[in-house]
XYZ file of C-alpha atoms in Angstrom:
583
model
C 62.542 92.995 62.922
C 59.372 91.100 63.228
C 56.709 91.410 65.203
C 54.758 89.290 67.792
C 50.399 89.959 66.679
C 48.840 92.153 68.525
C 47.451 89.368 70.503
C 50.206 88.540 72.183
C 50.677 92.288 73.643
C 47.043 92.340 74.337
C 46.955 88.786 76.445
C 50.314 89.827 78.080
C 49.178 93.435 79.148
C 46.426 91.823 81.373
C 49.247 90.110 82.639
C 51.708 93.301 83.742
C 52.570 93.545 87.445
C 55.197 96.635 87.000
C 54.908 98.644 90.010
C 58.484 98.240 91.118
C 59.988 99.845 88.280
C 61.855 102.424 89.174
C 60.749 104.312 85.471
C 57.058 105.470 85.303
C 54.966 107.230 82.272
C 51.975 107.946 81.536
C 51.047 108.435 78.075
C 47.841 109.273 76.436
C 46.632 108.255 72.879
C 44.298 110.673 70.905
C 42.905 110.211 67.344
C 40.155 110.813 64.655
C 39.711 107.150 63.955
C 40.232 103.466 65.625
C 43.563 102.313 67.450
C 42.524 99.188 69.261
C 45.634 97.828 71.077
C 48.374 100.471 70.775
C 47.668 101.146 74.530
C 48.241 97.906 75.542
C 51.179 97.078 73.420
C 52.859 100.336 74.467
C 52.572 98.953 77.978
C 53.915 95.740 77.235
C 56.631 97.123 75.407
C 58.073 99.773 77.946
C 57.504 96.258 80.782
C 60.027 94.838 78.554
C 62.521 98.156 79.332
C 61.491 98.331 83.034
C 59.331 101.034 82.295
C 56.311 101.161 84.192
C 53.143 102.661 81.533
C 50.161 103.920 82.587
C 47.691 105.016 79.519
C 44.685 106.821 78.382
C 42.837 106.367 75.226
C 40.463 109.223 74.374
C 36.957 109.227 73.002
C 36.545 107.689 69.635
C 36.925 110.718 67.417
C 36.665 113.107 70.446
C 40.320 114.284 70.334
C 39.557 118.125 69.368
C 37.088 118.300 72.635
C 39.493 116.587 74.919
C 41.929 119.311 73.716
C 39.732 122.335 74.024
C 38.019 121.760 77.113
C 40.550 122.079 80.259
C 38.249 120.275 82.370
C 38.604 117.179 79.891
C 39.781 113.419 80.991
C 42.877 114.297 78.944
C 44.031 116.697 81.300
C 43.021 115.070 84.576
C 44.967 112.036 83.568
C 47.695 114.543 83.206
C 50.611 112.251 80.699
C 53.659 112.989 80.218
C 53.663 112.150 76.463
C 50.597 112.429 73.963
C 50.277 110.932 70.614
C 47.712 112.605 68.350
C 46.870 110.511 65.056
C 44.440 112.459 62.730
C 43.939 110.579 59.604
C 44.117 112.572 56.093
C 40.531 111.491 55.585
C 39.029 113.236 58.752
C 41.168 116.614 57.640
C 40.150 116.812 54.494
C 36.958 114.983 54.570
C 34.954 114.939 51.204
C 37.739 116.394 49.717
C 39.719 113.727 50.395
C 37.900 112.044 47.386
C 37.030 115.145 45.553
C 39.931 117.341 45.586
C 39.528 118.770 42.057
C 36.018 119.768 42.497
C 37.715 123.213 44.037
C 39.848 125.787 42.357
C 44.107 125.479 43.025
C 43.688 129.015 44.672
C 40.583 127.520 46.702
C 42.828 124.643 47.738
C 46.215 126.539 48.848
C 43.561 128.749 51.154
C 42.470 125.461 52.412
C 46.096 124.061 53.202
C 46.467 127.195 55.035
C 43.267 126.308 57.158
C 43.865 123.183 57.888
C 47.233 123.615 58.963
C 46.071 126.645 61.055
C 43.801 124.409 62.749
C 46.039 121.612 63.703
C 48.164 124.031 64.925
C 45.474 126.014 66.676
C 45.192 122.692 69.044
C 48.721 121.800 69.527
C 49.313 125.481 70.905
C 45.775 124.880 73.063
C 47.326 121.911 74.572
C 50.533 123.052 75.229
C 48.890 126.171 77.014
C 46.963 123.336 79.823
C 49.435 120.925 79.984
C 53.054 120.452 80.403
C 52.786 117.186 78.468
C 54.680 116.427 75.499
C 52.697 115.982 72.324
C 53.473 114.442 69.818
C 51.380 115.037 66.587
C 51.480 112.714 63.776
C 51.935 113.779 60.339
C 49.346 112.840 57.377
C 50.210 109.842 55.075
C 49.805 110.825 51.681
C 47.475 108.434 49.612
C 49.007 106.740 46.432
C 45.995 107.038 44.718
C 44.964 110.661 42.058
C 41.804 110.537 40.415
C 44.387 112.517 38.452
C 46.403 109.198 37.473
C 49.607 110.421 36.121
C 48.241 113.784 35.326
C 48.399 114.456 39.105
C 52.233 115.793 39.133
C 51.167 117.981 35.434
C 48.453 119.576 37.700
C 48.568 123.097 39.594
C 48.756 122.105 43.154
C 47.694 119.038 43.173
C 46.146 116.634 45.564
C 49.203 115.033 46.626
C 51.134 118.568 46.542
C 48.633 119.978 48.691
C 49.189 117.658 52.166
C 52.941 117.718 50.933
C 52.496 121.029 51.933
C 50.398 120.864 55.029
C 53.058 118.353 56.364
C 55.723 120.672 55.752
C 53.901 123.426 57.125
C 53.058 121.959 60.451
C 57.113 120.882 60.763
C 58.695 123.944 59.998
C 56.206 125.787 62.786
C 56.846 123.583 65.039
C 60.954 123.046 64.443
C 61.396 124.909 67.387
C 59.225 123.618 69.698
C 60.441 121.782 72.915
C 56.576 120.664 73.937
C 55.558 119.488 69.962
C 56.983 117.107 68.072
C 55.872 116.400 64.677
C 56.098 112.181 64.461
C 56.428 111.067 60.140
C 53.588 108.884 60.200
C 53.873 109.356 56.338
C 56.903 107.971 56.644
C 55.925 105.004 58.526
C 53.091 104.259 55.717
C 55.900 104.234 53.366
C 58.354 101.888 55.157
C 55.513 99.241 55.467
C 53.500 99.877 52.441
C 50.413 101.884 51.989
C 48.056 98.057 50.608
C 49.674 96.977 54.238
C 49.208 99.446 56.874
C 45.456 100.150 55.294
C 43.274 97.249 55.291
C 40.003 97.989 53.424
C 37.984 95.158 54.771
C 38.990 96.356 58.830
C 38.793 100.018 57.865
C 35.110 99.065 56.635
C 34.701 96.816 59.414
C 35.704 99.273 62.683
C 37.200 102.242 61.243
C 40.513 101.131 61.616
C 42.860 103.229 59.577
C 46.087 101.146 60.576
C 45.912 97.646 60.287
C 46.032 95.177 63.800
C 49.241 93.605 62.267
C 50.822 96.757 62.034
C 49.892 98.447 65.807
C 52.744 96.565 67.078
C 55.313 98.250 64.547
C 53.987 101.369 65.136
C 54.163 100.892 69.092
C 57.875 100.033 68.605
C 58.459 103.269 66.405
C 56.286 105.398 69.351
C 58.739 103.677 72.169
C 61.504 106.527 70.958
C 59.568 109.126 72.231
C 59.326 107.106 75.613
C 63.126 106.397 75.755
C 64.017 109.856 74.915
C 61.859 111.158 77.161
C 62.997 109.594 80.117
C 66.292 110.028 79.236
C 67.422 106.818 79.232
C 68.786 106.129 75.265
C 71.808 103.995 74.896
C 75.418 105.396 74.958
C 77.787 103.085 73.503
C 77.826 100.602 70.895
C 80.299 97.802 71.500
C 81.700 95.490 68.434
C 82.825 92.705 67.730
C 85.524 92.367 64.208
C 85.408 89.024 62.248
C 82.472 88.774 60.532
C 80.737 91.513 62.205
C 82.542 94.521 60.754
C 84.384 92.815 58.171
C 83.603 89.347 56.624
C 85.956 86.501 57.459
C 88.656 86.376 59.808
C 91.921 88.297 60.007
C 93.736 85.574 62.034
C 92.873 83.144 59.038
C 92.127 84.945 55.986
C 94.930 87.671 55.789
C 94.688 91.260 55.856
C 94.131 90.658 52.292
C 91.602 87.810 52.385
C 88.624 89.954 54.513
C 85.652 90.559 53.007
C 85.563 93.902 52.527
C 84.986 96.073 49.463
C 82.876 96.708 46.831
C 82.180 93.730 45.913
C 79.291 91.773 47.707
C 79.663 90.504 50.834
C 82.255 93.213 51.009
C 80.073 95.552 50.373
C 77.254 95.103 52.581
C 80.327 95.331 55.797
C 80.791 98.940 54.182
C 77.104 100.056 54.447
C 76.952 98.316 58.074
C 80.144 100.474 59.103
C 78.958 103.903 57.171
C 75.634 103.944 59.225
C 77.812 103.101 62.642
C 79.532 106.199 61.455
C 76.538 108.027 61.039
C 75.683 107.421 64.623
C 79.074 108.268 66.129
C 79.149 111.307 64.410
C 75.926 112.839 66.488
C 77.391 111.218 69.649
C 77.181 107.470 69.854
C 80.375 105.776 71.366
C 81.906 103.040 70.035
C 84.241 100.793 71.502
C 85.459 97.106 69.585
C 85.521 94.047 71.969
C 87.517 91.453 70.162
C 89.362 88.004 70.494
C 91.883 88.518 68.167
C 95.491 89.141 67.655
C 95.891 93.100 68.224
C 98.263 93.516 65.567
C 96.367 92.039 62.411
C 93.245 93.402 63.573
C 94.911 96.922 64.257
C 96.463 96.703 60.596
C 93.033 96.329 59.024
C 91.409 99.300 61.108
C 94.543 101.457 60.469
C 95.664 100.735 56.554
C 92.627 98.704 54.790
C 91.301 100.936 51.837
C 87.817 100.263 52.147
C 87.678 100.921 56.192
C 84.812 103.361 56.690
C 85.389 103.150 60.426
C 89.619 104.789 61.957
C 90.958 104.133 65.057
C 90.038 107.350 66.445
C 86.035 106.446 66.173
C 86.547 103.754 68.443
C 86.826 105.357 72.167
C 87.708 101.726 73.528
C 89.778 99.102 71.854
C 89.746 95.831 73.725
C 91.327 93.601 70.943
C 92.677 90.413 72.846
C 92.579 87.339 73.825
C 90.251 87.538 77.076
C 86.259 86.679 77.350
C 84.192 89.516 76.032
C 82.311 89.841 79.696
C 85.511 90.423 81.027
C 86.355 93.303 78.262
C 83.018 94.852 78.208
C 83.448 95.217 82.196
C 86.821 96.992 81.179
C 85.078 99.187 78.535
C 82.441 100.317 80.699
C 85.045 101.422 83.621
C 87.295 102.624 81.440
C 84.538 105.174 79.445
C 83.192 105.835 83.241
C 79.397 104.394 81.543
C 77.118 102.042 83.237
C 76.567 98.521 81.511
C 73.226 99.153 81.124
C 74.102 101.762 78.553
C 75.932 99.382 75.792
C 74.717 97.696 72.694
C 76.773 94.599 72.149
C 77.131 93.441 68.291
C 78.695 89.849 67.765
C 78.190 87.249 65.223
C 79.032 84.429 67.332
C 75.638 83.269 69.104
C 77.652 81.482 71.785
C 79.590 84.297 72.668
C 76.075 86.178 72.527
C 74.622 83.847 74.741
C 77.836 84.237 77.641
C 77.192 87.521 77.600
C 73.316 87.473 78.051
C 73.845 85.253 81.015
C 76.542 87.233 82.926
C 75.440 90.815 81.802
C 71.840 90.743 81.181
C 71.579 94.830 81.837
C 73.800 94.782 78.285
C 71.733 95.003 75.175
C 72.916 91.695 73.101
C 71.418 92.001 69.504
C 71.284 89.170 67.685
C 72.794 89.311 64.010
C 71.639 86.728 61.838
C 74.271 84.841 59.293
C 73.850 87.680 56.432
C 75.532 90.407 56.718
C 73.554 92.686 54.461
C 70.498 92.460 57.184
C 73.539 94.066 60.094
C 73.067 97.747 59.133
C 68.967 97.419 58.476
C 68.836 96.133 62.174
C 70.897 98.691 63.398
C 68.406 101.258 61.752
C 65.347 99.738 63.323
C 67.028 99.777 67.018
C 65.099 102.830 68.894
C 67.619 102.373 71.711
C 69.583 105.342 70.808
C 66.533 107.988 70.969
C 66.664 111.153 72.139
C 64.381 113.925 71.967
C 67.526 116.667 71.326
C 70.905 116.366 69.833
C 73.094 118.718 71.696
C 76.432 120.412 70.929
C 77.936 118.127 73.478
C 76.024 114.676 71.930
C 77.993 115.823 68.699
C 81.351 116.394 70.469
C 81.041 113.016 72.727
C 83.260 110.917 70.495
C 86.386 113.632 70.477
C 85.694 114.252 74.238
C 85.783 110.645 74.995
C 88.890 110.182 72.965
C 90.631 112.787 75.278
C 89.438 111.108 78.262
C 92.202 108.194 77.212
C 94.691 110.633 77.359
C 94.084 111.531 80.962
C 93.937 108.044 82.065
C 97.591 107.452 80.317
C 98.379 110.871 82.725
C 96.747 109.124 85.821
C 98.650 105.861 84.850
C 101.708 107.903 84.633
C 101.679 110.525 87.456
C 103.270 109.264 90.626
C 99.620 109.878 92.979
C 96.250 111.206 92.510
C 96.760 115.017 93.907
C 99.557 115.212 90.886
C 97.577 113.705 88.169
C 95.018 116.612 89.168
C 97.050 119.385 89.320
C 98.745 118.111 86.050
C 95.087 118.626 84.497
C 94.732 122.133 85.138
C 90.924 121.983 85.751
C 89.153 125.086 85.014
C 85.262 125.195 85.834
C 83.146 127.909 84.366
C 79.718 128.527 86.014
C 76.864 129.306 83.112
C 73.476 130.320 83.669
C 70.578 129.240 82.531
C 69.780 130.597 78.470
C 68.597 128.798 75.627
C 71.983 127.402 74.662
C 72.341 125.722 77.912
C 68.755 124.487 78.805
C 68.704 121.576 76.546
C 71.751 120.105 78.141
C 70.917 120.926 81.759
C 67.605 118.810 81.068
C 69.565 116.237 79.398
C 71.552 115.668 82.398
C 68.714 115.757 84.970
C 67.240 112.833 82.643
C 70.551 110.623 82.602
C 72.541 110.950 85.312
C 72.167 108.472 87.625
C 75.918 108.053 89.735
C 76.630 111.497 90.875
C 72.857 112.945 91.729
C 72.254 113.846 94.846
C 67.951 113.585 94.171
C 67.688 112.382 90.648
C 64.825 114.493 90.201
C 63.745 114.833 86.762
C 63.059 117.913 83.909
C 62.232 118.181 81.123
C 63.013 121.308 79.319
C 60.380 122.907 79.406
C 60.412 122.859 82.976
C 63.924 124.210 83.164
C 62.864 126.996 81.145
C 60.102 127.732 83.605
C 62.326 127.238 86.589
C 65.003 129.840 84.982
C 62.803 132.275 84.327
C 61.419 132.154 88.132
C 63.394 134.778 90.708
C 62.480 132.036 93.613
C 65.010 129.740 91.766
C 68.790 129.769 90.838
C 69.071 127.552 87.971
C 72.731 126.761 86.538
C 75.466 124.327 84.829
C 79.377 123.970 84.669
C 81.301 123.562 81.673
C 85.047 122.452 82.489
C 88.633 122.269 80.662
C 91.224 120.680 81.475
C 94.608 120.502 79.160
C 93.566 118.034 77.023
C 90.595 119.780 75.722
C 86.711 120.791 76.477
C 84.657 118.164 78.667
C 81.669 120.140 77.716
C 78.821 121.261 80.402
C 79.032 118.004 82.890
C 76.919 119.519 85.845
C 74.069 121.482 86.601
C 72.291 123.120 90.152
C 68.714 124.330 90.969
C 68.935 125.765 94.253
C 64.952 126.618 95.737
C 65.487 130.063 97.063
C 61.946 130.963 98.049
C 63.124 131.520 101.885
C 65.722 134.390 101.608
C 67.196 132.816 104.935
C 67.822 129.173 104.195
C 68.043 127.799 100.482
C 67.142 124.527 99.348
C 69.513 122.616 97.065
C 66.849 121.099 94.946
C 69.418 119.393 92.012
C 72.969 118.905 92.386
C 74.204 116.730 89.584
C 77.513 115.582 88.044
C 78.401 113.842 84.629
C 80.098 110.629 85.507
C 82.335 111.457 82.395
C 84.357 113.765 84.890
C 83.833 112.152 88.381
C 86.964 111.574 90.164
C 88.232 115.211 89.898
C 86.522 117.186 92.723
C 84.968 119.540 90.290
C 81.648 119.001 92.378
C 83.554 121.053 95.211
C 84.102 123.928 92.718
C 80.463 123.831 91.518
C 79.321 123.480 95.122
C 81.836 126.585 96.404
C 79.957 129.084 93.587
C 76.753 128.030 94.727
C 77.387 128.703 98.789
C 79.129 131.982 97.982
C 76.094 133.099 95.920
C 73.924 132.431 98.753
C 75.942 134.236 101.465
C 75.778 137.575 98.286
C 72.093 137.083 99.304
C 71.949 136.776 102.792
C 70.939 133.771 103.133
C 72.415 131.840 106.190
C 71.950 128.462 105.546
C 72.135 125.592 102.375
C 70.141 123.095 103.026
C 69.778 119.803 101.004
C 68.936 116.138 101.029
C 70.403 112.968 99.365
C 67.980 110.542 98.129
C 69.153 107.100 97.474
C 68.854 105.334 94.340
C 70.417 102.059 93.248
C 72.551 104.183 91.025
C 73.434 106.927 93.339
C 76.081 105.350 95.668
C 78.908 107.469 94.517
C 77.589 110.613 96.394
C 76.262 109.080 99.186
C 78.996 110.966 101.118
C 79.163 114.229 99.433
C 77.346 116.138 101.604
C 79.089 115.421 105.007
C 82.515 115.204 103.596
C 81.670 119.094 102.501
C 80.955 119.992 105.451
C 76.975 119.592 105.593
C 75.691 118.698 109.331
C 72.959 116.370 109.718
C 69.086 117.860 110.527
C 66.343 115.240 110.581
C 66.624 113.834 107.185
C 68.325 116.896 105.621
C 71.672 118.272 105.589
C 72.493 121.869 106.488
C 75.715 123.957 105.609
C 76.232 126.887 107.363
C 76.870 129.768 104.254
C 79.116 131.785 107.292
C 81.973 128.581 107.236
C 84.701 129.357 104.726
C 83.990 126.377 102.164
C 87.453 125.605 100.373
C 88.097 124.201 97.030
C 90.907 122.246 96.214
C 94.054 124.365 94.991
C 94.067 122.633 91.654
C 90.776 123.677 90.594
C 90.046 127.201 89.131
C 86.654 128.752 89.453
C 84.770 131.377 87.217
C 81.266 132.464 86.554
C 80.322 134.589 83.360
C-alpha cells in the first residue's frame, strides 16, 4: 500500500489535538544512527486509530547510556513500548568493511560478543522498566568483498550476523518484555538500493531513507495495536469477485473464476492466506447478495475451494443491504463492529458501508484480483503480541456458539435453554499457561468489565506472584464443547478485613449465561476462608461497559460513596444450572 512522504505526517503531527482518545501510549525511539520523523509519523498514525501517542526520541547515538543509567530521560519518560534500531555498521564498526582482516575463529568469538552485548542491554532495561522493548534485528548487507566466494568461505561475513540475528531470537523466544522486530526483513521487502540512500546517509547519517520512515512506522504500528489489545477479530467477505472471480448468479457454478488457471488462480492464493489467518484465530463470516443456494453449492462442492463452510462462523448470503447483515454478524458472533474487516469489490457498496458503519474497517480492493491477498498481508490490523491456545481454537469455538443459538431458538424460555447447556465453570489460578490469556482479556474486553483496567503480562506475572493479591481466570463447558478461559479476577487483598475487587472481567463470547455469578460466588467464598468480612468494588463507566452497569447491585453489592460493598457473611447463590469447581 503506498505511502503519503514523510511530509505529510510531519505537517499533520503539528496539527494533532488527541487528548480525548480514550487509547493512550507512550513510546520511545532509541538508535545508533538518524530517524528524523518516525516520531511524528507514529503519532499521526495511531491519531488515525484513536490512539493518543506521546513519544521520546533519545540522544543521537546515546541509546547504550540512556539504557545503563536509571536516572536517564528514557526512564523518566517511562513508555510503554521502546524501539531500539542499532545499525550493522555501529555493531560491527570497522569490521563492517573489513571482516576478513580477522581469523573465522576470531570472528565466531566476536558474534558471541556482540550478541552478548545486545543482550546485556535488553536484560538492563527490562530490569528498570516495565516497558516493552522491542529490539530490531540487523539487515544483512548484499555486498562481500568476498563476491561470490563469500558462501565458499568459513564463516563468512554474511554467515556471521546470520548468526547474531539468530542468536539474539532464540534468547529472547521466551521473553514477554523483548521482542526481536525483523528489520532484516523489512530491508528485504523494500530493497536494500531503497531503504539505504547513500547521498542522505552521507548527508545526516540516515541509515533508512525519509521515503521509507513512513513504511516502517506502519510495520512498528503492530506492536502498538497488539499492545493495547485492540487487533481486529473478524474478517467479513463478500463472494463475486472477491473470493471467486465472476458471478455465480450469472456465470454458473461452472463459469467462476476459480482454478489454476489465472485469474483463477490468484482467488486461490487470496483464499489460502484467509485460511492462514483463521487457522491462528481470525473469524470469518461472508456477507453476500446472492442467491444462498448457488453460492452455498460453490463453497460446499467446487474443487478448487480453499475456504469450507465450517471456516466461515457467519453466513449472511441474501438478498438484504450488507449494513444490515454486518449488524446481524456482529450480534450474532456477540463482537463489536469496531472489530470487523469488511472485503468487497463493489466500491458503492464500500462506500454505504463507510457512511453508516464508519467504526467497520472497509478496505478497498482494487479491480485485480492478484493485488487481494498482498493487501491482506500488509494489513497490521490483526496484531497481537501472543497467539494463545484459545486464538487457535476461536474458529471451532465460534462454530459451536451457532449451535447454542439454534438451542436458544429452540428451547421454549431462557432458564431452559440454560439448563439445557449444562454450564460447568472451572476456577484456574494464575501459572504460565494461563497468564497470557488473562492479560489478553484485560487488554480486549470492553462489554463485561467492571474497571477496564489494563495488564500486560508481565504485570500479571508480578501480581500472581504477590500474597497481597488473588489473581485468577474461568474456563467453562457447556455440551457443545470448550468456550476456553472467558474471565479472569484480581481481587487486592492487602487489608485482611475488606478486599478490593480490582478486575472482574467477562468474554462477551459467553455473556448471557450468568457464569459471572459462578465466578463471582468462588471469589466471595474465598474471602470469607480468609476472614475477610467485606468485598468491596467499583464500576467504572466506559462507553463500552454498559452491559455490567448493574452487576454489582443485582448481586447483592450495597452502595458506599462511590464503591460497592458485599457483605462475605450473606449466603451469595448461584443459579442451579451452573456448576462450580476450582483445581
Amino acid at each position: 500500500m503506498k505511502e503519503e512522504k514523510i511530509s505529510y505526517y510531519v505537517n499533520k503531527a503539528s496539527e494533532l489535538n488527541n487528548s480525548s482518545f480514550d487509547n493512550k501510549i507512550r513510546v520511545a525511539i532509541l538508535s545508533s544512527f538518524t530517524l528524523n520523523g518516525l516520531a511524528e509519523t507514529i503519532q499521526v498514525k495511531c491519531a488515525e486509530k484513536k490512539i493518543q501517542c506521546l513519544t521520546y526520541v533519545g540522544g543521537y547515538n546515546q541509546y547504550s547510556q540512556e539504557i545503563l543509567n536509571p536516572q536517564s530521560d528514557l526512564y523518566r519518560f517511562k513508555p510503554d513500548l521502546t524501539f531500539l534500531f542499532i545499525d550493522t555498521r555501529a555493531l560491527l564498526k570497522d569490521l563492517f568493511h573489513h571482516p576478513y582482516s580477522i581469523s573465522a575463529d576470531e570472528r565466531k568469538s566476536l558474534v558471541n560478543e556482540k550478541t552478548d552485548e545486545i543482550l546485556i542491554l535488553a536484560r538492563k532495561f527490562s530490569e528498570i522498566s516495565s516497558s516493552r522493548l522491542i529490539l530490531a534485528n540487523f539487515a544483512i548487507p548484499t555486498f562481500s568483498a568476498y563476491g561470490i566466494f563469500e558462501n565458499k568461505t568459513d564463516f563468512g561475513f554474511h554467515r556471521m550476523l546470520n548468526e547474531i540475528n539468530n542468536k539474539i531470537a532464540d534468547d529472547l523466544l521466551k521473553s514477554d518484555s523483548v521482542y526481536v522486530y525483523d528489520f532484516d526483513k523489512f530491508v528485504t521487502k523494500f530493497g536494500e538500493r531503497n531503504v539505504f540512500d547513500y547521498k542522505q546517509f552521507f548527508f545526516g547519517d540516515m541509515k533508512i531513507s525519509l521515503d521509507h520512515i513512513p513504511y516502517l512506522a506502519s510495520e512498528l504500528m503492530s506492536y502498538v495495536i497488539g499492545y493495547l489489545g485492540i487487533s481486529k477479530k473478524c474478517i467479513v467477505l463478500d463472494l463475486d469477485n472477491t473470493l471467486w472471480g465472476g458471478v455465480i448468479g450469472e456465470d454458473g457454478f461452472n463459469g467462476i473464476k476459480l482454478g489454476a488457471d489465472p485469474p483463477g488462480n490468484a482467488f486461490i492464493e487470496f483464499q489460502k492466506t484467509l485460511l492462514s489467518l483463521h487457522q491462528r484465530g481470525v473469524i470469518l463470516a461472508i456477507n453476500s447478495k446472492n442467491n444462498y443456494d448457488d453460492a452455498i453449492r460453490v463453497i460446499r462442492e467446487h474443487p478448487y475451494m480453499q475456504l469450507k463452510e465450517d471456516n466461515f462462523t457467519s453466513l449472511k448470503i441474501n438478498w438484504n443491504d450488507k449494513v444490515s447483515n454486518l449488524k446481524e454478524i456482529a450480534d450474532e458472533i456477540n463482537i463489536g463492529l469496531d472489530s470487523i474487516v469488511f472485503f468487497d469489490d463493489d466500491p458503492v457498496n464500500r462506500e454505504y458501508v463507510r457512511i453508516n458503519l464508519p467504526q467497520v474497517q472497509t478496505i478497498d480492493l482494487p479491480k485485480d484480483p492478484s493485488e487481494f491477498a498482498n493487501i491482506l498481508k500488509h494489513l497490521n490490523e490483526f496484531s497481537v503480541l501472543k497467539i494463545t491456545q484459545e486464538d487457535q481454537q476461536r474458529g471451532k469455538m465460534y462454530a459451536e456458539q451457532i449451535k447454542r443459538i439454534d438451542l436458544e431458538k429452540s428451547a421454549p424460555d431462557l432458564e431452559e435453554f440454560l439448563k439445557q447447556l449444562d454450564i460447568r465453570v472451572l476456577i484456574k489460578k494464575a501459572n504460565d499457561f494461563t497468564i497470557p490469556r488473562i492479560s489478553q482479556l484485560t487488554l480486549k474486553t470492553n462489554q463485561f468489565n467492571l474497571t477496564t483496567k489494563r495488564y500486560q503480562e508481565s504485570d500479571i506475572k508480578k501480581l500472581a506472584q504477590d500474597k497481597d493479591y488473588l489473581v485468577g481466570c474461568a474456563q467453562v463447558v457447556d455440551k457443545f464443547g470448550d468456550n476456553g478461559i472467558i474471565g479472569v479476577f484480581i481481587v487486592n487483598k492487602k487489608n485482611p478485613k475488606e478486599w478490593y475487587l480490582d478486575t472482574f472481567l467477562l468474554s462477551c463470547r459467553v455473556m448471557g449465561r450468568e457464569v459471572e455469578k459462578g465466578i463471582l460466588s468462588y471469589v466471595i467464598d474465598k474471602a470469607k476462608e480468609s476472614g475477610a468480612q467485606r468485598l468491596k468494588a467499583q464500576f467504572i463507566s466506559t462507553l463500552k461497559n454498559k452491559p455490567v452497569e448493574y452487576f454489582l447491585p443485582n448481586c447483592g453489592f450495597k452502595k458506599e460513596s462511590d464503591s460497592w460493598v458485599y457483605s462475605v457473611n450473606v449466603p451469595f447463590e448461584i443459579p442451579n444450572f451452573l456448576t462450580v469447581s476450582a483445581e
